[in-house]
Short mmCIF file of C-alpha atoms and ligand atoms in Angstrom, two decimals:
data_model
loop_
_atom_site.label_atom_id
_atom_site.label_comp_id
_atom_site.label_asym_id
_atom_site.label_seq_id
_atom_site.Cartn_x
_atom_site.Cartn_y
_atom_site.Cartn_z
CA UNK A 1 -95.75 -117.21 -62.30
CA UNK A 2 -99.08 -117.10 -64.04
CA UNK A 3 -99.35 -114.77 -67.24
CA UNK A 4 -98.81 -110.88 -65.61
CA UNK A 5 -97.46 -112.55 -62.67
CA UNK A 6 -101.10 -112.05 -61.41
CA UNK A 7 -101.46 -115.73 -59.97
CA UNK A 8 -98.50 -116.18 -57.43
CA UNK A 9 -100.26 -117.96 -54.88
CA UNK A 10 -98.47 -118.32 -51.25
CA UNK A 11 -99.41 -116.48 -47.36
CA UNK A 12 -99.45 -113.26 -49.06
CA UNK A 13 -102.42 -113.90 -50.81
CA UNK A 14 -103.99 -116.06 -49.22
CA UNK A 15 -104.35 -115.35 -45.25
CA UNK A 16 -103.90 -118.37 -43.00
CA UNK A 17 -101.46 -119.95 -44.54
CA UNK A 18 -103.33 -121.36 -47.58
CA UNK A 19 -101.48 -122.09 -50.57
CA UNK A 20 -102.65 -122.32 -53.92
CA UNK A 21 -100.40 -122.54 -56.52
CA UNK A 22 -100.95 -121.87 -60.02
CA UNK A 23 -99.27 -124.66 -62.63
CA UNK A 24 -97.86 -122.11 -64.90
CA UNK A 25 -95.49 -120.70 -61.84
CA UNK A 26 -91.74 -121.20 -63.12
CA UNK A 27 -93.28 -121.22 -66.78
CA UNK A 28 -91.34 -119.27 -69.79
CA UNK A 29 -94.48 -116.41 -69.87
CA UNK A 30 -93.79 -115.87 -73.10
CA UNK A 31 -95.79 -119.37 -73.67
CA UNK A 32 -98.82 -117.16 -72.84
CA UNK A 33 -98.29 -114.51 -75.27
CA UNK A 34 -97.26 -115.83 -78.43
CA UNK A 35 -99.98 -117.61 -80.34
CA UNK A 36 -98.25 -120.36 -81.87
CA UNK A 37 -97.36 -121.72 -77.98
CA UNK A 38 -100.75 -121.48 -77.10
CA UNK A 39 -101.29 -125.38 -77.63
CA UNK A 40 -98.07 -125.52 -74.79
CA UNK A 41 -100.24 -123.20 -72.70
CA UNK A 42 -103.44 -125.00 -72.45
CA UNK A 43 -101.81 -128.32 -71.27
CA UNK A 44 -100.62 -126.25 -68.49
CA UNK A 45 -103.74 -124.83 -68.13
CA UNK A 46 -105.07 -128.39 -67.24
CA UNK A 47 -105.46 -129.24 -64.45
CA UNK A 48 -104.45 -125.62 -62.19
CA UNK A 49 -105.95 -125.15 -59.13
CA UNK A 50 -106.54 -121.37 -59.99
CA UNK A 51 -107.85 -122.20 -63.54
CA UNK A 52 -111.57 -120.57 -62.91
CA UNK A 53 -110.12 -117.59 -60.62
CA UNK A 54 -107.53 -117.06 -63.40
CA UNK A 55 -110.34 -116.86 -66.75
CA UNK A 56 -112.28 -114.55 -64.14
CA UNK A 57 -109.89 -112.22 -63.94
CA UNK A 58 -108.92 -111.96 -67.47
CA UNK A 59 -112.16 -112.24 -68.78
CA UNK A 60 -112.19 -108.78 -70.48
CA UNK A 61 -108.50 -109.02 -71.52
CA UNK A 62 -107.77 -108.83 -75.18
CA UNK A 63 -104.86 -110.93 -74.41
CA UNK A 64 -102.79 -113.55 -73.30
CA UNK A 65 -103.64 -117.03 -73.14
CA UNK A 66 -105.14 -117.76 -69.81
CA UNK A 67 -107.39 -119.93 -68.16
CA UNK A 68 -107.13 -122.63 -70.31
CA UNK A 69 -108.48 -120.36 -73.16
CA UNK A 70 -107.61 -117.93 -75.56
CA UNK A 71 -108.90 -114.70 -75.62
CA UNK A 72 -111.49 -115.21 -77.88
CA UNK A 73 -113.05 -118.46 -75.84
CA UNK A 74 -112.95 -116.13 -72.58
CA UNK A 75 -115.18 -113.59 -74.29
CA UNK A 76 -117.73 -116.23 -75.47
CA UNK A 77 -117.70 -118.12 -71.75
CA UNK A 78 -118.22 -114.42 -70.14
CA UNK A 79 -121.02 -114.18 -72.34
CA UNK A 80 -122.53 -117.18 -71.16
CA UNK A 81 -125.23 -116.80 -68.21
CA UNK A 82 -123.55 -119.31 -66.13
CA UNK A 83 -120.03 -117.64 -66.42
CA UNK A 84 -121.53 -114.11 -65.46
CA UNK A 85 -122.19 -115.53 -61.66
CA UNK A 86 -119.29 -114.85 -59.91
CA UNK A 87 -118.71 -114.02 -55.92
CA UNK A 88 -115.64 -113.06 -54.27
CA UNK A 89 -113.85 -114.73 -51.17
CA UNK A 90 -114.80 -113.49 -47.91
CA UNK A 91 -111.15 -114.37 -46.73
CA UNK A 92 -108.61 -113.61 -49.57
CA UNK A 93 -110.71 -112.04 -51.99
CA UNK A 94 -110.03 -114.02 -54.78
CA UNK A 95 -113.06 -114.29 -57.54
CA UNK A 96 -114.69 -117.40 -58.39
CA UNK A 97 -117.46 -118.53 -60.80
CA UNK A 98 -120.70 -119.61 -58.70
CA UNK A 99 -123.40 -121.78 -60.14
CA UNK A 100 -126.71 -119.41 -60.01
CA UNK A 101 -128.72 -121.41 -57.22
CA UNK A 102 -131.26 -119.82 -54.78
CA UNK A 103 -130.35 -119.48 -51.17
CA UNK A 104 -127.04 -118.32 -49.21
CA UNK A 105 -124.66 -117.29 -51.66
CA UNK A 106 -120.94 -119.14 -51.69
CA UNK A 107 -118.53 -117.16 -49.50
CA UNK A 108 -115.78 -118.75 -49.85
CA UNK A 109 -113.30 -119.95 -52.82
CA UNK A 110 -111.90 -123.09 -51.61
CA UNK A 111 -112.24 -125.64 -48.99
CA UNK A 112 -108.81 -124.39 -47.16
CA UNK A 113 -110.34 -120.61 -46.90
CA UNK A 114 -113.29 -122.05 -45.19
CA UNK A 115 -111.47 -124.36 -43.03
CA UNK A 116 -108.41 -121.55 -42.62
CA UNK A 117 -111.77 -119.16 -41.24
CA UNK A 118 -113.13 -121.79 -39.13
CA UNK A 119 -109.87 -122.23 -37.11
CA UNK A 120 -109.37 -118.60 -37.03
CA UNK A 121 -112.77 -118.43 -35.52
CA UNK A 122 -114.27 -116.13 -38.19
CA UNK A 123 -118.10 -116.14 -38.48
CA UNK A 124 -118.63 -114.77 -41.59
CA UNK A 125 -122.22 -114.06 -42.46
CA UNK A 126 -122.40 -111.22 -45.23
CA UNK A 127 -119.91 -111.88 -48.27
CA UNK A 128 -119.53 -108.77 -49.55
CA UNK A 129 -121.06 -104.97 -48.89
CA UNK A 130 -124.24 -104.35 -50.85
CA UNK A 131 -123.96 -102.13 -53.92
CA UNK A 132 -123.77 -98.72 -53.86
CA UNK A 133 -126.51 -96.75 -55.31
CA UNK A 134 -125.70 -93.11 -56.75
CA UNK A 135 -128.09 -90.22 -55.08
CA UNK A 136 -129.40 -89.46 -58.60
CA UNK A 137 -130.48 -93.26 -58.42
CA UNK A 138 -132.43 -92.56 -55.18
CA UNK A 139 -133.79 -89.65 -56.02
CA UNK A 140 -135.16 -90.76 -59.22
CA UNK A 141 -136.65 -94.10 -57.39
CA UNK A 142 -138.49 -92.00 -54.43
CA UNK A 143 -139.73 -89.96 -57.51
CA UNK A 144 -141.07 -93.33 -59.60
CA UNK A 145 -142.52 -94.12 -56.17
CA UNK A 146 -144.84 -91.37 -55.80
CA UNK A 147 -146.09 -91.77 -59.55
CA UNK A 148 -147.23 -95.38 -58.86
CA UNK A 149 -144.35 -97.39 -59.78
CA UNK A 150 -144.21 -100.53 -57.82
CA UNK A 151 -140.65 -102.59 -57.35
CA UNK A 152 -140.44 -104.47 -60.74
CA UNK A 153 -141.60 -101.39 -63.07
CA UNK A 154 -139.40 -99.21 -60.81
CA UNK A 155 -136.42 -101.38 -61.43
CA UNK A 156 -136.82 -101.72 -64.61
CA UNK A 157 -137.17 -98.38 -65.44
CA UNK A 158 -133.71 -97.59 -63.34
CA UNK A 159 -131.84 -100.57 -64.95
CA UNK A 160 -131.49 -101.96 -60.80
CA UNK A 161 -132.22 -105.21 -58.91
CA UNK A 162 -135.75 -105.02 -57.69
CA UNK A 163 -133.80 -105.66 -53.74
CA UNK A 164 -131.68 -102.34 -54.58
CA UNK A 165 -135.17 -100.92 -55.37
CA UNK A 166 -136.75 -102.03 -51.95
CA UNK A 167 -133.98 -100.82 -50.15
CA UNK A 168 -134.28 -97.49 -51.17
CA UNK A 169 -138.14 -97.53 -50.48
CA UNK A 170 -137.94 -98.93 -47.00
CA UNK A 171 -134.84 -96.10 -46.42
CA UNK A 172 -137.54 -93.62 -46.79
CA UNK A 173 -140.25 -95.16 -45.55
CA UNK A 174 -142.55 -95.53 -48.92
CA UNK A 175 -145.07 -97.60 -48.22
CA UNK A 176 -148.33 -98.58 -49.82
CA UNK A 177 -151.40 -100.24 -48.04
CA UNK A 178 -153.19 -103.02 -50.14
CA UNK A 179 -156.37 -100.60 -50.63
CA UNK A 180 -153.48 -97.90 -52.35
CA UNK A 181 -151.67 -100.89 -54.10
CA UNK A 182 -155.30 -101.76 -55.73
CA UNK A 183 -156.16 -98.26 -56.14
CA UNK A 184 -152.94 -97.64 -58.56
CA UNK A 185 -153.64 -101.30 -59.99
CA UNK A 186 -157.14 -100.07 -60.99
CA UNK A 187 -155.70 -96.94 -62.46
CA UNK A 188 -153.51 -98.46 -64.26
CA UNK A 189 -155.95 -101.06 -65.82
CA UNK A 190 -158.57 -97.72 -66.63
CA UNK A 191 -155.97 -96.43 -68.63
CA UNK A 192 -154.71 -99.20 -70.90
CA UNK A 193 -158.60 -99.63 -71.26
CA UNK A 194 -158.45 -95.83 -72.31
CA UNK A 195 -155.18 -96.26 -74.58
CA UNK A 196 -157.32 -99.49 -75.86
CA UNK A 197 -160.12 -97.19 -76.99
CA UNK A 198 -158.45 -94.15 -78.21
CA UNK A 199 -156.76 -96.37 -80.59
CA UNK A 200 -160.32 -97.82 -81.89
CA UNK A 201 -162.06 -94.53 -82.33
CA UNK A 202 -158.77 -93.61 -84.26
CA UNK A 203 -158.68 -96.15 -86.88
CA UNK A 204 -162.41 -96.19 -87.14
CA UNK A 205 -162.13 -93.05 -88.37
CA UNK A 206 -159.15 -93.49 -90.37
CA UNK A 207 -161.24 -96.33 -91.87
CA UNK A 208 -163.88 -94.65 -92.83
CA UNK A 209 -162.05 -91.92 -94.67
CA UNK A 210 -161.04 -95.03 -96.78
CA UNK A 211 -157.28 -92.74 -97.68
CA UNK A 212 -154.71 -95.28 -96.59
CA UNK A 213 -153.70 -98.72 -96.59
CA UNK A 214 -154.13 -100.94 -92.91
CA UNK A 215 -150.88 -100.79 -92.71
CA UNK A 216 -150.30 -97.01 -93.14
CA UNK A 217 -153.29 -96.78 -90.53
CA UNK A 218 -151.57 -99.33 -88.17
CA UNK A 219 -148.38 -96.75 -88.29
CA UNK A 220 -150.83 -93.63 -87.67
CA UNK A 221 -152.40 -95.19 -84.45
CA UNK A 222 -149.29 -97.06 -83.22
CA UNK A 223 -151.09 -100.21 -82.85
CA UNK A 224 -150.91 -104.02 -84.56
CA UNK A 225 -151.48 -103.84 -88.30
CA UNK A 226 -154.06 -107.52 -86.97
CA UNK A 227 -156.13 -104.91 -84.76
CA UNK A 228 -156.79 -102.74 -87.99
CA UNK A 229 -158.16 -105.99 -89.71
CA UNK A 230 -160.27 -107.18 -86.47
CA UNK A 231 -161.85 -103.53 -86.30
CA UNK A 232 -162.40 -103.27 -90.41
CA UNK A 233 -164.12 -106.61 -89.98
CA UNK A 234 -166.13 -105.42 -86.92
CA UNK A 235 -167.47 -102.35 -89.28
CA UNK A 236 -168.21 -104.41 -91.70
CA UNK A 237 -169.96 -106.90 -90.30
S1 LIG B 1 -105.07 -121.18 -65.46
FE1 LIG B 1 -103.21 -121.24 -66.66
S2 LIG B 1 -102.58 -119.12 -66.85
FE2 LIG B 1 -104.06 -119.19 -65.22
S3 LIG B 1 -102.88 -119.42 -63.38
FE3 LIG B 1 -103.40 -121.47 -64.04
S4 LIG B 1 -101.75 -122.14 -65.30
FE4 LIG B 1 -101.54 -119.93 -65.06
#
């Protein structure tokens, strides 16, 4: 049994009768938990069939040794990007690490679930239900919608996926035309131009009361303490 006795393996877990079995099953799990049998532990970390499922699962987990790695290496492998890709069986649920590609997302965690659906005559062709996004969420999005945000500033804005973003917009039926989708482009381009010049008639003036430093008038107009030089030199020129 693995460390917690989370990786039994057998029917139970894995419909169809697919077995996976993990190596440290029979193990001493005390070889898990106290440090100075962690070299013991890797070397039965080896080779296990459930080895990626296993550092998956206790990724977050302050300890024992598991999947192959201590606590410490599981927190910098969750950190990396790869190791943050992870999908979950369509048949027995277990979690696996995914390489990020583009295109139809890995349903299953092994060869025998696939083959264990197959003969079972399972089509599966969604892996797992979309997220759930809170009404506040929604709300908030229709809201961003009808002051000009378009999917990427939208989704930024709510910390979402730019697909939860369009889901929510086509549930309610937001859409622009390209004349309206120009229209807000325009705006938006009239007032950065706006912003651009506020700033310039701001540190002209600042300028030419000659009281402060650039970089005191770079703070004052909230803009690059290089635009203060390029409009001093402008004046002066
Ligand atoms: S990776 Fe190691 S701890 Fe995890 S199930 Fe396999 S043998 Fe057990």
């Amino acid at each position: 049994m693995g460390p917690d006795g989370l990786h039994v393996g057998g029917d139970d877990r894995r419909p169809g009768g697919v077995v996976k079995q993990p190596n440290c099953r029979g193990h001493d799990p005390e070889i898990f938990y106290e440090r100075a049998r962690w070299p013991e532990a890797k070397t039965i970390c080896e080779d296990c069939p459930l080895l990626l499922e296993c550092r998956a699962t206790f990724q977050d987990d302050p300890w024992p040794f598991a999947g192959g790695m201590t606590p410490n290496q599981r927190v910098t492998w969750s950190r990396s990007t790869k190791a943050r890709v992870f999908g979950r069986c369509v048949r027995c649920g277990f979690r696996f690490q995914e390489a990020p590609r583009a295109g139809r997302p890995r349903m299953y965690c092994s060869t025998e679930c696939r083959q264990a659906a197959y003969a079972a005559g399972e089509t599966q062709t969604k892996r797992q239900p979309l997220a759930k996004i809170s009404i506040d969420t929604e709300l908030e999005a229709v809201s961003l919608w009808h002051q000009g945000y378009g999917l990427k500033r939208a989704a930024k804005a709510l910390g979402i996926s730019e697909s939860s973003v369009r889901r929510i917009f086509d549930g309610h039926g937001l859409k622009r035309t390209q004349a309206e989708r120009d229209a807000i482009s325009g705006q938006a381009g009239a007032m950065a131009a706006q912003a651009r010049a506020d700033v310039g008639r701001m540190v002209r003036k600042l300028l030419a009361e000659g009281q402060q430093s650039p970089q005191e008038i770079a703070l004052l107009a909230n803009c690059a303490v290089n635009t203060v030089y390029k409009i001093r030199k402008g004046m002066a020129a």
